[in-house]
C-alpha cells in the first residue's frame, strides 16, 4: 500500500529532500568504507530521476505561465485578478509546503524528548 | 494469534531439499487463483523446501487444488479470521531458516526467490520484500493501481531502502528469518495491516528490512469498486491502527517517524485539500484551481515511465495514467474515513474482509 496520497503533498517534497541528501550521506559512508559502487549507482539513478522531476515541473510552470498569457487573462488594470490569485496561490503553496514540512519534522523530533514518548520498555527500566 | 487452533488435517507432500525456505500461502476460497500461485512457486529457478497452503476452512475446492499440485495443505478446525491468523497458525509447521508469505492470488517471477534470498543473508536483516505489480491491467482500478505501484516501487521504495527503512515489507510477497518472526509472535491480527505491524515491530527490535526490486510479484488487484473498497478500507484503517499502536516506538526511529508523520499529514491534509479545498476554490474563486488535480502529473510521470520503460510497458503506463488520478482521489476518501472512524469516533475496524 502507499501511505497518504502518492505523488503530491508533503510526501513528494520529503522524498525530494531525501534524494538530495543521498550524495552527502554516501560520501560520509564512503569515507568510513561502508559504501559501494552499487550504492553510488543507486544515488546517481535517483538524482537523475529527481532532476527529471524538477525539470518537468519547471517546464510545466513555464508552459502554464505562457498559456495564461496567451489566454489573455487580463483585466482593466493589468493582470486578471483570478490569474494573479492563482499564481500567488502557487507560490504560497510551495513556500508553505517547505515551512510545514520543517515544522512537522521538528515537532515529531521534539516529541520524542517528551514523557509522552516513553515506551513500555523505557518505563520498565 | 491462532496458534492454539489445532490442525484438523495436514496432507503433507514430501519435503524437498531446497534453499531453506518454506512458503506460506494463506487461502480462503481461492480455488480460482491458488493453482497459479503454487505453479509459480514450483517453477522457481531455485527449489523451495515446502509449500504450505493454509486452507482456512474454505467452502470451495481450494485445498484439493493445492494438494493436487503437490503442496502441503493445512486446514485448521475453525477459520482463523484473517491472513495474519492463518500465517501464524502455519508458522509452527515451518522447519526451515527462512519463511515466505505470499497471497493465494499472487504469482512470482521465476527468479523472484533466487533474487530475494541473498538480501536475507546480510547481517541484521530479518525481512525482505520485492517489487509488486498487478497481474491484470484492464479496468480503471487496476490501471490506477498499476501506475501507483510503478511510481511507488520505482521512486519511494528504493529511496526508503537506500536509507535502510522500507516502510512496509509487503504482505503479498515477503521473506523472513523464521526464528525472528517466531520471536515476534508471528503475524498479529491486532491491526488490519499485519505486514506493516510486523515491519515496524522488526525495526523496534533492532532488525533490518530490505527491498529487492529485481524480485517481482504479480498479485491480482481489485478489478471493480466493490472489491477495491474492501481493500482500501482495510489498508487505510490498518495504517491508522498501526500509527496508534506503534507511535511511541516510532518516535525513537528518526527516518521512520518522519516518513510516518509525512504520510499521516498527506493522508489527512492533502485529502482534505483535494476533496474540499480545491473544489471550493475552483467554484468560488477560479476554475483554474482545478489544475491542482493534475499539477504533479509530470512529476508522477517521470519515475512511472522510467519503471515502465525498464519493463517495456511505456504504452500501457501512459494509457493507465488517468486511472491513477481517479484512484488517488478515492484513496483520499477512504483515508479520511479511516482517520475519522479510528481517531475521532474510536470505532476500530476489526473484521477482516478480503478484497475479492
PDB file of N, CA, C and O in Angstrom, chain B residues 83-145:
ATOM      1  N   UNK B  83      -5.708 -13.173   7.381  1.00  0.00           N
ATOM      2  CA  UNK B  83      -4.478 -13.668   6.765  1.00  0.00           C
ATOM      3  C   UNK B  83      -3.406 -13.865   7.834  1.00  0.00           C
ATOM      4  O   UNK B  83      -2.680 -14.861   7.841  1.00  0.00           O
ATOM      5  N   UNK B  84      -3.320 -12.892   8.741  1.00  0.00           N
ATOM      6  CA  UNK B  84      -2.330 -12.970   9.826  1.00  0.00           C
ATOM      7  C   UNK B  84      -2.547 -14.232  10.655  1.00  0.00           C
ATOM      8  O   UNK B  84      -1.598 -14.946  10.998  1.00  0.00           O
ATOM      9  N   UNK B  85      -3.814 -14.501  10.960  1.00  0.00           N
ATOM     10  CA  UNK B  85      -4.147 -15.671  11.769  1.00  0.00           C
ATOM     11  C   UNK B  85      -3.723 -16.957  11.069  1.00  0.00           C
ATOM     12  O   UNK B  85      -3.130 -17.855  11.680  1.00  0.00           O
ATOM     13  N   UNK B  86      -4.000 -17.037   9.773  1.00  0.00           N
ATOM     14  CA  UNK B  86      -3.664 -18.252   9.017  1.00  0.00           C
ATOM     15  C   UNK B  86      -2.152 -18.447   8.944  1.00  0.00           C
ATOM     16  O   UNK B  86      -1.641 -19.553   9.097  1.00  0.00           O
ATOM     17  N   UNK B  87      -1.421 -17.370   8.721  1.00  0.00           N
ATOM     18  CA  UNK B  87       0.040 -17.478   8.598  1.00  0.00           C
ATOM     19  C   UNK B  87       0.677 -17.869   9.936  1.00  0.00           C
ATOM     20  O   UNK B  87       1.581 -18.703   9.989  1.00  0.00           O
ATOM     21  N   UNK B  88       0.198 -17.265  11.008  1.00  0.00           N
ATOM     22  CA  UNK B  88       0.754 -17.573  12.327  1.00  0.00           C
ATOM     23  C   UNK B  88       0.421 -19.006  12.714  1.00  0.00           C
ATOM     24  O   UNK B  88       1.239 -19.706  13.317  1.00  0.00           O
ATOM     25  N   UNK B  89      -0.764 -19.442  12.339  1.00  0.00           N
ATOM     26  CA  UNK B  89      -1.178 -20.828  12.580  1.00  0.00           C
ATOM     27  C   UNK B  89      -0.187 -21.804  11.931  1.00  0.00           C
ATOM     28  O   UNK B  89       0.222 -22.805  12.512  1.00  0.00           O
ATOM     29  N   UNK B  90       0.252 -21.460  10.718  1.00  0.00           N
ATOM     30  CA  UNK B  90       1.132 -22.372   9.976  1.00  0.00           C
ATOM     31  C   UNK B  90       2.591 -22.250  10.403  1.00  0.00           C
ATOM     32  O   UNK B  90       3.394 -23.146  10.112  1.00  0.00           O
ATOM     33  N   UNK B  91       2.932 -21.180  11.088  1.00  0.00           N
ATOM     34  CA  UNK B  91       4.341 -20.936  11.452  1.00  0.00           C
ATOM     35  C   UNK B  91       4.912 -22.086  12.285  1.00  0.00           C
ATOM     36  O   UNK B  91       6.103 -22.409  12.170  1.00  0.00           O
ATOM     37  N   UNK B  92       4.064 -22.720  13.081  1.00  0.00           N
ATOM     38  CA  UNK B  92       4.524 -23.833  13.925  1.00  0.00           C
ATOM     39  C   UNK B  92       4.998 -25.017  13.083  1.00  0.00           C
ATOM     40  O   UNK B  92       5.743 -25.867  13.559  1.00  0.00           O
ATOM     41  N   UNK B  93       4.585 -25.073  11.826  1.00  0.00           N
ATOM     42  CA  UNK B  93       4.940 -26.200  10.967  1.00  0.00           C
ATOM     43  C   UNK B  93       6.172 -25.934  10.105  1.00  0.00           C
ATOM     44  O   UNK B  93       6.556 -26.763   9.289  1.00  0.00           O
ATOM     45  N   UNK B  94       6.745 -24.756  10.275  1.00  0.00           N
ATOM     46  CA  UNK B  94       7.899 -24.383   9.433  1.00  0.00           C
ATOM     47  C   UNK B  94       9.181 -24.941  10.051  1.00  0.00           C
ATOM     48  O   UNK B  94       9.436 -24.749  11.240  1.00  0.00           O
ATOM     49  N   UNK B  95       9.976 -25.618   9.227  1.00  0.00           N
ATOM     50  CA  UNK B  95      11.213 -26.233   9.738  1.00  0.00           C
ATOM     51  C   UNK B  95      12.445 -25.712   9.015  1.00  0.00           C
ATOM     52  O   UNK B  95      13.496 -26.322   9.062  1.00  0.00           O
ATOM     53  N   UNK B  96      12.312 -24.622   8.302  1.00  0.00           N
ATOM     54  CA  UNK B  96      13.443 -24.068   7.542  1.00  0.00           C
ATOM     55  C   UNK B  96      13.858 -22.717   8.130  1.00  0.00           C
ATOM     56  O   UNK B  96      13.057 -22.072   8.817  1.00  0.00           O
ATOM     57  N   UNK B  97      15.078 -22.281   7.863  1.00  0.00           N
ATOM     58  CA  UNK B  97      15.516 -20.986   8.440  1.00  0.00           C
ATOM     59  C   UNK B  97      14.783 -19.773   7.875  1.00  0.00           C
ATOM     60  O   UNK B  97      14.742 -18.719   8.507  1.00  0.00           O
ATOM     61  N   UNK B  98      14.229 -19.915   6.676  1.00  0.00           N
ATOM     62  CA  UNK B  98      13.518 -18.788   6.056  1.00  0.00           C
ATOM     63  C   UNK B  98      12.063 -19.164   5.776  1.00  0.00           C
ATOM     64  O   UNK B  98      11.769 -20.319   5.464  1.00  0.00           O
ATOM     65  N   UNK B  99      11.208 -18.174   5.889  1.00  0.00           N
ATOM     66  CA  UNK B  99       9.790 -18.406   5.605  1.00  0.00           C
ATOM     67  C   UNK B  99       9.265 -17.264   4.731  1.00  0.00           C
ATOM     68  O   UNK B  99       9.607 -16.096   4.948  1.00  0.00           O
ATOM     69  N   UNK B 100       8.485 -17.637   3.748  1.00  0.00           N
ATOM     70  CA  UNK B 100       7.926 -16.625   2.850  1.00  0.00           C
ATOM     71  C   UNK B 100       6.415 -16.568   3.016  1.00  0.00           C
ATOM     72  O   UNK B 100       5.770 -17.609   3.185  1.00  0.00           O
ATOM     73  N   UNK B 101       5.873 -15.367   2.982  1.00  0.00           N
ATOM     74  CA  UNK B 101       4.418 -15.202   2.968  1.00  0.00           C
ATOM     75  C   UNK B 101       4.030 -14.692   1.583  1.00  0.00           C
ATOM     76  O   UNK B 101       4.622 -13.726   1.092  1.00  0.00           O
ATOM     77  N   UNK B 102       3.083 -15.362   1.000  1.00  0.00           N
ATOM     78  CA  UNK B 102       2.618 -14.922  -0.332  1.00  0.00           C
ATOM     79  C   UNK B 102       1.106 -15.115  -0.397  1.00  0.00           C
ATOM     80  O   UNK B 102       0.572 -16.105   0.114  1.00  0.00           O
ATOM     81  N   UNK B 103       0.437 -14.159  -1.001  1.00  0.00           N
ATOM     82  CA  UNK B 103      -1.019 -14.258  -1.114  1.00  0.00           C
ATOM     83  C   UNK B 103      -1.402 -15.346  -2.133  1.00  0.00           C
ATOM     84  O   UNK B 103      -0.660 -15.608  -3.084  1.00  0.00           O
ATOM     85  N   UNK B 104      -2.583 -15.917  -1.939  1.00  0.00           N
ATOM     86  CA  UNK B 104      -3.033 -17.002  -2.815  1.00  0.00           C
ATOM     87  C   UNK B 104      -3.544 -16.491  -4.162  1.00  0.00           C
ATOM     88  O   UNK B 104      -4.036 -17.267  -4.983  1.00  0.00           O
ATOM     89  N   UNK B 105      -3.434 -15.181  -4.382  1.00  0.00           N
ATOM     90  CA  UNK B 105      -3.789 -14.646  -5.700  1.00  0.00           C
ATOM     91  C   UNK B 105      -2.565 -14.024  -6.369  1.00  0.00           C
ATOM     92  O   UNK B 105      -2.684 -13.240  -7.306  1.00  0.00           O
ATOM     93  N   UNK B 106      -1.382 -14.374  -5.861  1.00  0.00           N
ATOM     94  CA  UNK B 106      -0.153 -13.751  -6.349  1.00  0.00           C
ATOM     95  C   UNK B 106       0.732 -14.788  -7.036  1.00  0.00           C
ATOM     96  O   UNK B 106       0.866 -15.907  -6.548  1.00  0.00           O
ATOM     97  N   UNK B 107       1.326 -14.404  -8.147  1.00  0.00           N
ATOM     98  CA  UNK B 107       2.325 -15.277  -8.768  1.00  0.00           C
ATOM     99  C   UNK B 107       3.666 -14.551  -8.769  1.00  0.00           C
ATOM    100  O   UNK B 107       3.721 -13.320  -8.714  1.00  0.00           O
ATOM    101  N   UNK B 108       4.739 -15.346  -8.801  1.00  0.00           N
ATOM    102  CA  UNK B 108       6.079 -14.774  -8.742  1.00  0.00           C
ATOM    103  C   UNK B 108       6.780 -14.890 -10.082  1.00  0.00           C
ATOM    104  O   UNK B 108       6.555 -15.847 -10.832  1.00  0.00           O
ATOM    105  N   UNK B 109       7.651 -13.946 -10.342  1.00  0.00           N
ATOM    106  CA  UNK B 109       8.579 -14.071 -11.450  1.00  0.00           C
ATOM    107  C   UNK B 109       9.421 -15.334 -11.179  1.00  0.00           C
ATOM    108  O   UNK B 109       9.737 -15.622 -10.021  1.00  0.00           O
ATOM    109  N   UNK B 110       9.790 -16.093 -12.203  1.00  0.00           N
ATOM    110  CA  UNK B 110      10.515 -17.353 -11.953  1.00  0.00           C
ATOM    111  C   UNK B 110      11.817 -17.188 -11.166  1.00  0.00           C
ATOM    112  O   UNK B 110      12.294 -18.136 -10.562  1.00  0.00           O
ATOM    113  N   UNK B 111      12.406 -16.003 -11.170  1.00  0.00           N
ATOM    114  CA  UNK B 111      13.673 -15.792 -10.458  1.00  0.00           C
ATOM    115  C   UNK B 111      13.486 -15.049  -9.135  1.00  0.00           C
ATOM    116  O   UNK B 111      14.471 -14.655  -8.507  1.00  0.00           O
ATOM    117  N   UNK B 112      12.254 -14.837  -8.732  1.00  0.00           N
ATOM    118  CA  UNK B 112      11.992 -13.994  -7.552  1.00  0.00           C
ATOM    119  C   UNK B 112      12.665 -14.531  -6.288  1.00  0.00           C
ATOM    120  O   UNK B 112      13.338 -13.778  -5.566  1.00  0.00           O
ATOM    121  N   UNK B 113      12.516 -15.811  -6.017  1.00  0.00           N
ATOM    122  CA  UNK B 113      13.093 -16.381  -4.791  1.00  0.00           C
ATOM    123  C   UNK B 113      14.620 -16.310  -4.840  1.00  0.00           C
ATOM    124  O   UNK B 113      15.275 -15.920  -3.871  1.00  0.00           O
ATOM    125  N   UNK B 114      15.179 -16.671  -5.985  1.00  0.00           N
ATOM    126  CA  UNK B 114      16.637 -16.638  -6.143  1.00  0.00           C
ATOM    127  C   UNK B 114      17.185 -15.233  -5.898  1.00  0.00           C
ATOM    128  O   UNK B 114      18.263 -15.064  -5.333  1.00  0.00           O
ATOM    129  N   UNK B 115      16.434 -14.228  -6.318  1.00  0.00           N
ATOM    130  CA  UNK B 115      16.919 -12.848  -6.202  1.00  0.00           C
ATOM    131  C   UNK B 115      16.699 -12.251  -4.820  1.00  0.00           C
ATOM    132  O   UNK B 115      17.444 -11.375  -4.397  1.00  0.00           O
ATOM    133  N   UNK B 116      15.667 -12.703  -4.137  1.00  0.00           N
ATOM    134  CA  UNK B 116      15.351 -12.054  -2.855  1.00  0.00           C
ATOM    135  C   UNK B 116      16.144 -12.664  -1.690  1.00  0.00           C
ATOM    136  O   UNK B 116      16.463 -11.965  -0.723  1.00  0.00           O
ATOM    137  N   UNK B 117      16.481 -13.942  -1.782  1.00  0.00           N
ATOM    138  CA  UNK B 117      17.110 -14.607  -0.635  1.00  0.00           C
ATOM    139  C   UNK B 117      18.464 -14.017  -0.207  1.00  0.00           C
ATOM    140  O   UNK B 117      18.733 -13.918   0.991  1.00  0.00           O
ATOM    141  N   UNK B 118      19.341 -13.615  -1.155  1.00  0.00           N
ATOM    142  CA  UNK B 118      20.622 -13.058  -0.713  1.00  0.00           C
ATOM    143  C   UNK B 118      20.476 -11.868   0.243  1.00  0.00           C
ATOM    144  O   UNK B 118      21.315 -11.676   1.119  1.00  0.00           O
ATOM    145  N   UNK B 119      19.411 -11.097   0.092  1.00  0.00           N
ATOM    146  CA  UNK B 119      19.211  -9.948   0.997  1.00  0.00           C
ATOM    147  C   UNK B 119      19.071 -10.411   2.441  1.00  0.00           C
ATOM    148  O   UNK B 119      19.524  -9.736   3.373  1.00  0.00           O
ATOM    149  N   UNK B 120      18.442 -11.578   2.630  1.00  0.00           N
ATOM    150  CA  UNK B 120      18.224 -12.081   3.991  1.00  0.00           C
ATOM    151  C   UNK B 120      19.504 -12.626   4.616  1.00  0.00           C
ATOM    152  O   UNK B 120      19.559 -12.831   5.825  1.00  0.00           O
ATOM    153  N   UNK B 121      20.497 -12.880   3.785  1.00  0.00           N
ATOM    154  CA  UNK B 121      21.758 -13.412   4.321  1.00  0.00           C
ATOM    155  C   UNK B 121      22.664 -12.287   4.800  1.00  0.00           C
ATOM    156  O   UNK B 121      23.716 -12.540   5.371  1.00  0.00           O
ATOM    157  N   UNK B 122      22.256 -11.032   4.553  1.00  0.00           N
ATOM    158  CA  UNK B 122      23.033  -9.901   5.075  1.00  0.00           C
ATOM    159  C   UNK B 122      22.839  -9.847   6.590  1.00  0.00           C
ATOM    160  O   UNK B 122      21.753 -10.129   7.088  1.00  0.00           O
ATOM    161  N   UNK B 123      23.915  -9.489   7.316  1.00  0.00           N
ATOM    162  CA  UNK B 123      23.779  -9.457   8.776  1.00  0.00           C
ATOM    163  C   UNK B 123      22.729  -8.447   9.243  1.00  0.00           C
ATOM    164  O   UNK B 123      22.663  -7.331   8.721  1.00  0.00           O
ATOM    165  N   UNK B 124      21.921  -8.879  10.180  1.00  0.00           N
ATOM    166  CA  UNK B 124      20.935  -7.973  10.771  1.00  0.00           C
ATOM    167  C   UNK B 124      19.630  -7.865  10.019  1.00  0.00           C
ATOM    168  O   UNK B 124      18.657  -7.295  10.518  1.00  0.00           O
ATOM    169  N   UNK B 125      19.576  -8.409   8.802  1.00  0.00           N
ATOM    170  CA  UNK B 125      18.350  -8.295   8.005  1.00  0.00           C
ATOM    171  C   UNK B 125      17.409  -9.447   8.362  1.00  0.00           C
ATOM    172  O   UNK B 125      17.798 -10.605   8.329  1.00  0.00           O
ATOM    173  N   UNK B 126      16.177  -9.107   8.713  1.00  0.00           N
ATOM    174  CA  UNK B 126      15.209 -10.124   9.131  1.00  0.00           C
ATOM    175  C   UNK B 126      14.090 -10.309   8.121  1.00  0.00           C
ATOM    176  O   UNK B 126      13.351 -11.285   8.183  1.00  0.00           O
ATOM    177  N   UNK B 127      13.939  -9.361   7.204  1.00  0.00           N
ATOM    178  CA  UNK B 127      12.846  -9.463   6.224  1.00  0.00           C
ATOM    179  C   UNK B 127      13.261  -8.799   4.917  1.00  0.00           C
ATOM    180  O   UNK B 127      14.081  -7.869   4.914  1.00  0.00           O
ATOM    181  N   UNK B 128      12.712  -9.294   3.830  1.00  0.00           N
ATOM    182  CA  UNK B 128      12.956  -8.676   2.518  1.00  0.00           C
ATOM    183  C   UNK B 128      11.685  -8.754   1.696  1.00  0.00           C
ATOM    184  O   UNK B 128      10.935  -9.724   1.789  1.00  0.00           O
ATOM    185  N   UNK B 129      11.452  -7.695   0.945  1.00  0.00           N
ATOM    186  CA  UNK B 129      10.253  -7.663   0.100  1.00  0.00           C
ATOM    187  C   UNK B 129      10.660  -7.332  -1.327  1.00  0.00           C
ATOM    188  O   UNK B 129      11.772  -6.849  -1.565  1.00  0.00           O
ATOM    189  N   UNK B 130       9.767  -7.569  -2.248  1.00  0.00           N
ATOM    190  CA  UNK B 130      10.092  -7.350  -3.649  1.00  0.00           C
ATOM    191  C   UNK B 130       9.186  -6.328  -4.320  1.00  0.00           C
ATOM    192  O   UNK B 130       8.369  -5.669  -3.670  1.00  0.00           O
ATOM    193  N   UNK B 131       9.372  -6.199  -5.613  1.00  0.00           N
ATOM    194  CA  UNK B 131       8.597  -5.284  -6.451  1.00  0.00           C
ATOM    195  C   UNK B 131       7.208  -5.898  -6.664  1.00  0.00           C
ATOM    196  O   UNK B 131       7.093  -7.102  -6.861  1.00  0.00           O
ATOM    197  N   UNK B 132       6.196  -5.093  -6.620  1.00  0.00           N
ATOM    198  CA  UNK B 132       4.826  -5.601  -6.796  1.00  0.00           C
ATOM    199  C   UNK B 132       4.173  -4.901  -7.983  1.00  0.00           C
ATOM    200  O   UNK B 132       4.256  -3.674  -8.103  1.00  0.00           O
ATOM    201  N   UNK B 133       3.564  -5.673  -8.837  1.00  0.00           N
ATOM    202  CA  UNK B 133       2.822  -5.106  -9.971  1.00  0.00           C
ATOM    203  C   UNK B 133       1.552  -5.907 -10.199  1.00  0.00           C
ATOM    204  O   UNK B 133       1.576  -7.141 -10.053  1.00  0.00           O
ATOM    205  N   UNK B 134       0.450  -5.253 -10.530  1.00  0.00           N
ATOM    206  CA  UNK B 134      -0.787  -6.009 -10.780  1.00  0.00           C
ATOM    207  C   UNK B 134      -0.606  -6.993 -11.936  1.00  0.00           C
ATOM    208  O   UNK B 134       0.055  -6.672 -12.921  1.00  0.00           O
ATOM    209  N   UNK B 135      -1.182  -8.176 -11.765  1.00  0.00           N
ATOM    210  CA  UNK B 135      -1.072  -9.189 -12.824  1.00  0.00           C
ATOM    211  C   UNK B 135      -1.947  -8.817 -14.013  1.00  0.00           C
ATOM    212  O   UNK B 135      -1.598  -9.049 -15.148  1.00  0.00           O
ATOM    213  N   UNK B 136      -3.110  -8.250 -13.711  1.00  0.00           N
ATOM    214  CA  UNK B 136      -4.007  -7.848 -14.788  1.00  0.00           C
ATOM    215  C   UNK B 136      -4.158  -6.335 -14.766  1.00  0.00           C
ATOM    216  O   UNK B 136      -4.379  -5.749 -13.706  1.00  0.00           O
ATOM    217  N   UNK B 137      -4.046  -5.720 -15.932  1.00  0.00           N
ATOM    218  CA  UNK B 137      -4.192  -4.256 -16.019  1.00  0.00           C
ATOM    219  C   UNK B 137      -5.244  -3.977 -17.086  1.00  0.00           C
ATOM    220  O   UNK B 137      -4.926  -3.731 -18.253  1.00  0.00           O
ATOM    221  N   UNK B 138      -6.508  -4.059 -16.685  1.00  0.00           N
ATOM    222  CA  UNK B 138      -7.596  -3.888 -17.646  1.00  0.00           C
ATOM    223  C   UNK B 138      -8.541  -2.773 -17.227  1.00  0.00           C
ATOM    224  O   UNK B 138      -8.787  -1.835 -17.965  1.00  0.00           O
ATOM    225  N   UNK B 139      -9.071  -2.869 -16.018  1.00  0.00           N
ATOM    226  CA  UNK B 139     -10.086  -1.903 -15.614  1.00  0.00           C
ATOM    227  C   UNK B 139      -9.431  -0.616 -15.108  1.00  0.00           C
ATOM    228  O   UNK B 139      -8.218  -0.561 -14.889  1.00  0.00           O
ATOM    229  N   UNK B 140     -10.265   0.388 -14.904  1.00  0.00           N
ATOM    230  CA  UNK B 140      -9.787   1.682 -14.396  1.00  0.00           C
ATOM    231  C   UNK B 140      -9.006   1.506 -13.101  1.00  0.00           C
ATOM    232  O   UNK B 140      -7.938   2.099 -12.916  1.00  0.00           O
ATOM    233  N   UNK B 141      -9.534   0.647 -12.207  1.00  0.00           N
ATOM    234  CA  UNK B 141      -8.920   0.497 -10.876  1.00  0.00           C
ATOM    235  C   UNK B 141      -7.603  -0.252 -10.966  1.00  0.00           C
ATOM    236  O   UNK B 141      -6.643   0.077 -10.267  1.00  0.00           O
ATOM    237  N   UNK B 142      -7.560  -1.267 -11.820  1.00  0.00           N
ATOM    238  CA  UNK B 142      -6.304  -1.998 -12.000  1.00  0.00           C
ATOM    239  C   UNK B 142      -5.258  -1.094 -12.641  1.00  0.00           C
ATOM    240  O   UNK B 142      -4.071  -1.142 -12.292  1.00  0.00           O
ATOM    241  N   UNK B 143      -5.692  -0.242 -13.553  1.00  0.00           N
ATOM    242  CA  UNK B 143      -4.753   0.674 -14.205  1.00  0.00           C
ATOM    243  C   UNK B 143      -4.221   1.704 -13.207  1.00  0.00           C
ATOM    244  O   UNK B 143      -3.029   2.025 -13.192  1.00  0.00           O
ATOM    245  N   UNK B 144      -5.123   2.202 -12.367  1.00  0.00           N
ATOM    246  CA  UNK B 144      -4.692   3.159 -11.331  1.00  0.00           C
ATOM    247  C   UNK B 144      -3.668   2.530 -10.407  1.00  0.00           C
ATOM    248  O   UNK B 144      -2.640   3.131 -10.062  1.00  0.00           O
ATOM    249  N   UNK B 145      -3.931   1.301 -10.011  1.00  0.00           N
ATOM    250  CA  UNK B 145      -3.023   0.600  -9.108  1.00  0.00           C
ATOM    251  C   UNK B 145      -1.680   0.315  -9.792  1.00  0.00           C
ATOM    252  O   UNK B 145      -0.615   0.394  -9.185  1.00  0.00           O
TER     253      UNK B 145
END
